[in-house]
Every structure is written in C-alpha cells, then in structure tokens.
PDB file of N, CA and C in Angstrom:
ATOM      1  N   MET Y   1      -2.045  -6.744  -5.588  1.00  0.00           N
ATOM      2  CA  MET Y   1      -3.146  -6.559  -4.420  1.00  0.00           C
ATOM      3  C   MET Y   1      -3.793  -5.350  -4.408  1.00  0.00           C
ATOM      4  N   VAL Y   2      -3.077  -4.167  -4.682  1.00  0.00           N
ATOM      5  CA  VAL Y   2      -3.794  -2.942  -4.742  1.00  0.00           C
ATOM      6  C   VAL Y   2      -4.691  -2.864  -6.117  1.00  0.00           C
ATOM      7  N   LYS Y   3      -4.210  -3.569  -7.055  1.00  0.00           N
ATOM      8  CA  LYS Y   3      -4.870  -3.411  -8.157  1.00  0.00           C
ATOM      9  C   LYS Y   3      -6.362  -4.320  -8.190  1.00  0.00           C
ATOM     10  N   ARG Y   4      -6.278  -5.305  -7.431  1.00  0.00           N
ATOM     11  CA  ARG Y   4      -7.408  -6.158  -7.189  1.00  0.00           C
ATOM     12  C   ARG Y   4      -8.213  -5.269  -6.169  1.00  0.00           C
ATOM     13  N   PHE Y   5      -7.894  -4.686  -5.264  1.00  0.00           N
ATOM     14  CA  PHE Y   5      -8.640  -3.780  -4.459  1.00  0.00           C
ATOM     15  C   PHE Y   5      -9.295  -2.520  -5.325  1.00  0.00           C
ATOM     16  N   LEU Y   6      -8.568  -2.147  -6.289  1.00  0.00           N
ATOM     17  CA  LEU Y   6      -9.115  -0.853  -6.990  1.00  0.00           C
ATOM     18  C   LEU Y   6     -10.167  -1.580  -7.961  1.00  0.00           C
ATOM     19  N   ALA Y   7      -9.970  -2.675  -8.431  1.00  0.00           N
ATOM     20  CA  ALA Y   7     -10.918  -3.382  -9.449  1.00  0.00           C
ATOM     21  C   ALA Y   7     -12.196  -3.776  -8.899  1.00  0.00           C
ATOM     22  N   ARG Y   8     -12.170  -4.082  -7.376  1.00  0.00           N
ATOM     23  CA  ARG Y   8     -13.230  -4.493  -6.788  1.00  0.00           C
ATOM     24  C   ARG Y   8     -14.218  -3.342  -6.537  1.00  0.00           C
ATOM     25  N   HIS Y   9     -13.571  -2.109  -6.345  1.00  0.00           N
ATOM     26  CA  HIS Y   9     -14.238  -0.784  -5.967  1.00  0.00           C
ATOM     27  C   HIS Y   9     -14.300   0.160  -7.121  1.00  0.00           C
ATOM     28  N   ARG Y  10     -14.155  -0.418  -8.423  1.00  0.00           N
ATOM     29  CA  ARG Y  10     -14.154   0.438  -9.500  1.00  0.00           C
ATOM     30  C   ARG Y  10     -15.474   1.372  -9.726  1.00  0.00           C
ATOM     31  N   GLN Y  11     -16.429   0.945  -9.346  1.00  0.00           N
ATOM     32  CA  GLN Y  11     -17.965   1.479  -9.692  1.00  0.00           C
ATOM     33  C   GLN Y  11     -17.695   2.611  -8.635  1.00  0.00           C
ATOM     34  N   ALA Y  12     -17.406   2.598  -7.293  1.00  0.00           N
ATOM     35  CA  ALA Y  12     -17.398   3.434  -6.279  1.00  0.00           C
ATOM     36  C   ALA Y  12     -16.453   4.699  -6.590  1.00  0.00           C
ATOM     37  N   ILE Y  13     -15.335   4.115  -7.291  1.00  0.00           N
ATOM     38  CA  ILE Y  13     -14.282   5.109  -7.479  1.00  0.00           C
ATOM     39  C   ILE Y  13     -14.550   6.102  -8.725  1.00  0.00           C
ATOM     40  N   LEU Y  14     -15.307   5.632  -9.750  1.00  0.00           N
ATOM     41  CA  LEU Y  14     -15.817   6.319 -10.591  1.00  0.00           C
ATOM     42  C   LEU Y  14     -16.863   7.442 -10.364  1.00  0.00           C
ATOM     43  N   GLN Y  15     -17.575   7.135  -9.396  1.00  0.00           N
ATOM     44  CA  GLN Y  15     -18.737   7.778  -8.887  1.00  0.00           C
ATOM     45  C   GLN Y  15     -18.218   9.026  -7.826  1.00  0.00           C
ATOM     46  N   VAL Y  16     -17.716  10.058  -8.495  1.00  0.00           N
ATOM     47  CA  VAL Y  16     -17.304  11.217  -7.644  1.00  0.00           C
ATOM     48  C   VAL Y  16     -18.234  12.004  -6.970  1.00  0.00           C
ATOM     49  N   PRO Y  17     -18.258  12.096  -5.669  1.00  0.00           N
ATOM     50  CA  PRO Y  17     -19.321  13.083  -5.020  1.00  0.00           C
ATOM     51  C   PRO Y  17     -19.178  14.476  -5.372  1.00  0.00           C
ATOM     52  N   PRO Y  18     -20.088  15.068  -5.509  1.00  0.00           N
ATOM     53  CA  PRO Y  18     -20.222  16.495  -6.142  1.00  0.00           C
ATOM     54  C   PRO Y  18     -19.190  17.625  -5.394  1.00  0.00           C
ATOM     55  N   HIS Y  19     -18.906  17.285  -3.885  1.00  0.00           N
ATOM     56  CA  HIS Y  19     -18.082  18.324  -3.405  1.00  0.00           C
ATOM     57  C   HIS Y  19     -16.603  17.864  -3.333  1.00  0.00           C
ATOM     58  N   ARG Y  20     -16.285  16.917  -4.091  1.00  0.00           N
ATOM     59  CA  ARG Y  20     -14.960  16.506  -4.002  1.00  0.00           C
ATOM     60  C   ARG Y  20     -14.383  16.588  -5.514  1.00  0.00           C
ATOM     61  N   THR Y  21     -13.248  16.587  -5.415  1.00  0.00           N
ATOM     62  CA  THR Y  21     -12.370  16.434  -6.972  1.00  0.00           C
ATOM     63  C   THR Y  21     -11.979  15.191  -7.077  1.00  0.00           C
ATOM     64  N   ILE Y  22     -11.659  15.048  -8.556  1.00  0.00           N
ATOM     65  CA  ILE Y  22     -11.451  13.427  -8.958  1.00  0.00           C
ATOM     66  C   ILE Y  22     -10.308  13.052  -8.137  1.00  0.00           C
ATOM     67  N   LYS Y  23      -9.265  13.924  -8.101  1.00  0.00           N
ATOM     68  CA  LYS Y  23      -7.970  13.414  -7.331  1.00  0.00           C
ATOM     69  C   LYS Y  23      -8.073  13.378  -6.078  1.00  0.00           C
ATOM     70  N   GLU Y  24      -8.882  14.134  -5.243  1.00  0.00           N
ATOM     71  CA  GLU Y  24      -9.102  13.639  -3.712  1.00  0.00           C
ATOM     72  C   GLU Y  24      -9.824  12.350  -3.717  1.00  0.00           C
ATOM     73  N   HIS Y  25     -10.740  12.075  -4.574  1.00  0.00           N
ATOM     74  CA  HIS Y  25     -11.721  10.981  -4.384  1.00  0.00           C
ATOM     75  C   HIS Y  25     -10.812   9.505  -4.681  1.00  0.00           C
ATOM     76  N   ARG Y  26      -9.985   9.943  -5.603  1.00  0.00           N
ATOM     77  CA  ARG Y  26      -9.220   8.703  -6.107  1.00  0.00           C
ATOM     78  C   ARG Y  26      -7.891   8.478  -5.111  1.00  0.00           C
ATOM     79  N   GLU Y  27      -7.582   9.399  -4.779  1.00  0.00           N
ATOM     80  CA  GLU Y  27      -6.556   9.378  -3.524  1.00  0.00           C
ATOM     81  C   GLU Y  27      -6.880   8.659  -2.252  1.00  0.00           C
ATOM     82  N   GLU Y  28      -8.188   9.098  -1.935  1.00  0.00           N
ATOM     83  CA  GLU Y  28      -8.715   8.324  -0.636  1.00  0.00           C
ATOM     84  C   GLU Y  28      -8.680   6.901  -1.055  1.00  0.00           C
ATOM     85  N   TYR Y  29      -9.106   6.471  -2.180  1.00  0.00           N
ATOM     86  CA  TYR Y  29      -9.237   5.060  -2.478  1.00  0.00           C
ATOM     87  C   TYR Y  29      -7.803   4.373  -2.499  1.00  0.00           C
ATOM     88  N   LEU Y  30      -6.887   4.955  -2.909  1.00  0.00           N
ATOM     89  CA  LEU Y  30      -5.584   4.530  -3.105  1.00  0.00           C
ATOM     90  C   LEU Y  30      -5.012   4.446  -1.474  1.00  0.00           C
ATOM     91  N   MET Y  31      -5.027   5.424  -0.839  1.00  0.00           N
ATOM     92  CA  MET Y  31      -4.736   5.339   0.724  1.00  0.00           C
ATOM     93  C   MET Y  31      -5.611   4.249   1.482  1.00  0.00           C
ATOM     94  N   MET Y  32      -6.833   3.890   1.109  1.00  0.00           N
ATOM     95  CA  MET Y  32      -7.677   2.905   1.790  1.00  0.00           C
ATOM     96  C   MET Y  32      -7.142   1.642   1.572  1.00  0.00           C
ATOM     97  N   ALA Y  33      -6.694   1.610   0.082  1.00  0.00           N
ATOM     98  CA  ALA Y  33      -6.056   0.273  -0.339  1.00  0.00           C
ATOM     99  C   ALA Y  33      -4.641   0.007   0.434  1.00  0.00           C
ATOM    100  N   ALA Y  34      -3.961   1.055   0.392  1.00  0.00           N
ATOM    101  CA  ALA Y  34      -2.499   0.813   1.047  1.00  0.00           C
ATOM    102  C   ALA Y  34      -2.772   0.523   2.557  1.00  0.00           C
ATOM    103  N   ASP Y  35      -3.691   1.198   3.077  1.00  0.00           N
ATOM    104  CA  ASP Y  35      -3.888   0.953   4.607  1.00  0.00           C
ATOM    105  C   ASP Y  35      -4.247  -0.451   5.037  1.00  0.00           C
ATOM    106  N   LEU Y  36      -5.201  -1.029   4.138  1.00  0.00           N
ATOM    107  CA  LEU Y  36      -5.726  -2.329   4.410  1.00  0.00           C
ATOM    108  C   LEU Y  36      -4.687  -3.383   3.918  1.00  0.00           C
ATOM    109  N   LEU Y  37      -4.062  -3.215   2.967  1.00  0.00           N
ATOM    110  CA  LEU Y  37      -3.239  -4.293   2.405  1.00  0.00           C
ATOM    111  C   LEU Y  37      -1.654  -4.405   2.779  1.00  0.00           C
ATOM    112  N   VAL Y  38      -1.326  -3.162   3.419  1.00  0.00           N
ATOM    113  CA  VAL Y  38       0.095  -3.329   3.933  1.00  0.00           C
ATOM    114  C   VAL Y  38       0.004  -4.547   4.935  1.00  0.00           C
ATOM    115  N   HIS Y  39      -0.916  -4.746   5.683  1.00  0.00           N
ATOM    116  CA  HIS Y  39      -0.829  -5.702   6.740  1.00  0.00           C
ATOM    117  C   HIS Y  39      -0.670  -7.263   6.067  1.00  0.00           C
ATOM    118  N   GLU Y  40      -1.264  -7.454   4.925  1.00  0.00           N
ATOM    119  CA  GLU Y  40      -1.089  -8.493   4.245  1.00  0.00           C
ATOM    120  C   GLU Y  40       0.313  -8.663   3.542  1.00  0.00           C
ATOM    121  N   ALA Y  41       0.931  -7.655   3.137  1.00  0.00           N
ATOM    122  CA  ALA Y  41       2.081  -7.688   2.386  1.00  0.00           C
ATOM    123  C   ALA Y  41       3.241  -7.796   3.287  1.00  0.00           C
ATOM    124  N   ILE Y  42       3.288  -7.169   4.480  1.00  0.00           N
ATOM    125  CA  ILE Y  42       4.554  -7.061   5.132  1.00  0.00           C
ATOM    126  C   ILE Y  42       4.060  -8.126   6.342  1.00  0.00           C
ATOM    127  N   THR Y  43       4.928  -9.195   6.244  1.00  0.00           N
ATOM    128  CA  THR Y  43       4.941 -10.391   7.037  1.00  0.00           C
ATOM    129  C   THR Y  43       6.017 -10.521   8.084  1.00  0.00           C
ATOM    130  N   PRO Y  44       6.100 -11.279   9.201  1.00  0.00           N
ATOM    131  CA  PRO Y  44       7.280 -11.477   9.926  1.00  0.00           C
ATOM    132  C   PRO Y  44       8.388 -11.989   9.146  1.00  0.00           C
ATOM    133  N   GLU Y  45       8.077 -12.963   8.283  1.00  0.00           N
ATOM    134  CA  GLU Y  45       9.173 -13.498   7.431  1.00  0.00           C
ATOM    135  C   GLU Y  45       9.811 -12.516   6.662  1.00  0.00           C
ATOM    136  N   LEU Y  46       9.097 -11.521   5.756  1.00  0.00           N
ATOM    137  CA  LEU Y  46       9.526 -10.528   5.107  1.00  0.00           C
ATOM    138  C   LEU Y  46      10.602  -9.725   5.919  1.00  0.00           C
ATOM    139  N   CYS Y  47      10.123  -9.384   7.005  1.00  0.00           N
ATOM    140  CA  CYS Y  47      10.887  -8.595   7.956  1.00  0.00           C
ATOM    141  C   CYS Y  47      12.416  -9.131   8.427  1.00  0.00           C
ATOM    142  N   ARG Y  48      12.290 -10.310   8.624  1.00  0.00           N
ATOM    143  CA  ARG Y  48      13.335 -11.156   8.933  1.00  0.00           C
ATOM    144  C   ARG Y  48      14.376 -11.175   7.811  1.00  0.00           C
ATOM    145  N   LYS Y  49      13.755 -11.507   6.496  1.00  0.00           N
ATOM    146  CA  LYS Y  49      14.581 -11.473   5.331  1.00  0.00           C
ATOM    147  C   LYS Y  49      15.272 -10.034   5.166  1.00  0.00           C
ATOM    148  N   CYS Y  50      14.673  -8.932   5.329  1.00  0.00           N
ATOM    149  CA  CYS Y  50      14.965  -7.668   5.130  1.00  0.00           C
ATOM    150  C   CYS Y  50      16.152  -7.316   6.130  1.00  0.00           C
ATOM    151  N   ALA Y  51      15.934  -7.717   7.396  1.00  0.00           N
ATOM    152  CA  ALA Y  51      16.905  -7.634   8.443  1.00  0.00           C
ATOM    153  C   ALA Y  51      18.143  -8.309   8.237  1.00  0.00           C
ATOM    154  N   LEU Y  52      18.079  -9.538   7.850  1.00  0.00           N
ATOM    155  CA  LEU Y  52      19.333 -10.359   7.503  1.00  0.00           C
ATOM    156  C   LEU Y  52      20.018  -9.773   6.355  1.00  0.00           C
ATOM    157  N   HIS Y  53      19.241  -9.359   5.287  1.00  0.00           N
ATOM    158  CA  HIS Y  53      19.954  -8.543   4.268  1.00  0.00           C
ATOM    159  C   HIS Y  53      20.825  -7.384   4.500  1.00  0.00           C
ATOM    160  N   THR Y  54      20.287  -6.761   5.398  1.00  0.00           N
ATOM    161  CA  THR Y  54      20.930  -5.314   5.726  1.00  0.00           C
ATOM    162  C   THR Y  54      22.198  -5.459   6.830  1.00  0.00           C
ATOM    163  N   VAL Y  55      22.003  -6.566   7.395  1.00  0.00           N
ATOM    164  CA  VAL Y  55      23.114  -6.832   8.498  1.00  0.00           C
ATOM    165  C   VAL Y  55      24.536  -6.718   7.890  1.00  0.00           C
ATOM    166  N   LYS Y  56      24.737  -7.253   6.692  1.00  0.00           N
ATOM    167  CA  LYS Y  56      26.026  -7.079   6.041  1.00  0.00           C
ATOM    168  C   LYS Y  56      26.386  -5.800   5.583  1.00  0.00           C
ATOM    169  N   PHE Y  57      25.421  -4.983   5.391  1.00  0.00           N
ATOM    170  CA  PHE Y  57      25.749  -3.641   5.176  1.00  0.00           C
ATOM    171  C   PHE Y  57      25.984  -2.557   6.272  1.00  0.00           C
ATOM    172  N   HIS Y  58      25.438  -3.110   7.508  1.00  0.00           N
ATOM    173  CA  HIS Y  58      25.459  -2.455   8.724  1.00  0.00           C
ATOM    174  C   HIS Y  58      26.940  -2.716   9.145  1.00  0.00           C
ATOM    175  N   ALA Y  59      27.366  -3.941   9.112  1.00  0.00           N
ATOM    176  CA  ALA Y  59      28.619  -4.530   9.416  1.00  0.00           C
ATOM    177  C   ALA Y  59      29.717  -3.966   8.738  1.00  0.00           C
ATOM    178  N   ALA Y  60      29.725  -3.575   7.299  1.00  0.00           N
ATOM    179  CA  ALA Y  60      30.551  -2.933   6.619  1.00  0.00           C
ATOM    180  C   ALA Y  60      30.766  -1.560   6.957  1.00  0.00           C
ATOM    181  N   ALA Y  61      29.652  -0.816   7.407  1.00  0.00           N
ATOM    182  CA  ALA Y  61      29.630   0.570   7.796  1.00  0.00           C
ATOM    183  C   ALA Y  61      30.301   0.811   9.225  1.00  0.00           C
ATOM    184  N   ILE Y  62      30.533  -0.120   9.936  1.00  0.00           N
ATOM    185  CA  ILE Y  62      30.927  -0.024  11.336  1.00  0.00           C
ATOM    186  C   ILE Y  62      32.346  -0.138  11.176  1.00  0.00           C
TER     187      ILE Y  62
END
C-alpha cells in the first residue's frame, strides 16, 4: 500500500523544495502515506484476530 502511494507521488517526492532537505521532504511523504493508509490496513476484523491471539498469552501470564 505504501509503495503504491509513493509510486503515485514519485514526481512530487523527487522535486524537493529549496528550503527543505531531501530527508525532511521524503519523510513528510512517508508520514503522509502512513497516516492515510493505516485506516485501510487496520480493520475491525484484524483487531479481533489480534485480540483473540493475545488472550492465551494473557491467561498464561495471570
């Protein structure tokens, strides 16, 4: 997902504004991709599966 986002914005990523460093500029795009795509990646079903998976570890720790 992130790779697709970065590929779609490749030209903008390569055009670094004069007042920014390459690192800052690219970091901004990575953060933008993460912020936008985390809502697609984390679903209620994934949360349920993770919760069920960790229950056995919680029970063993108690």
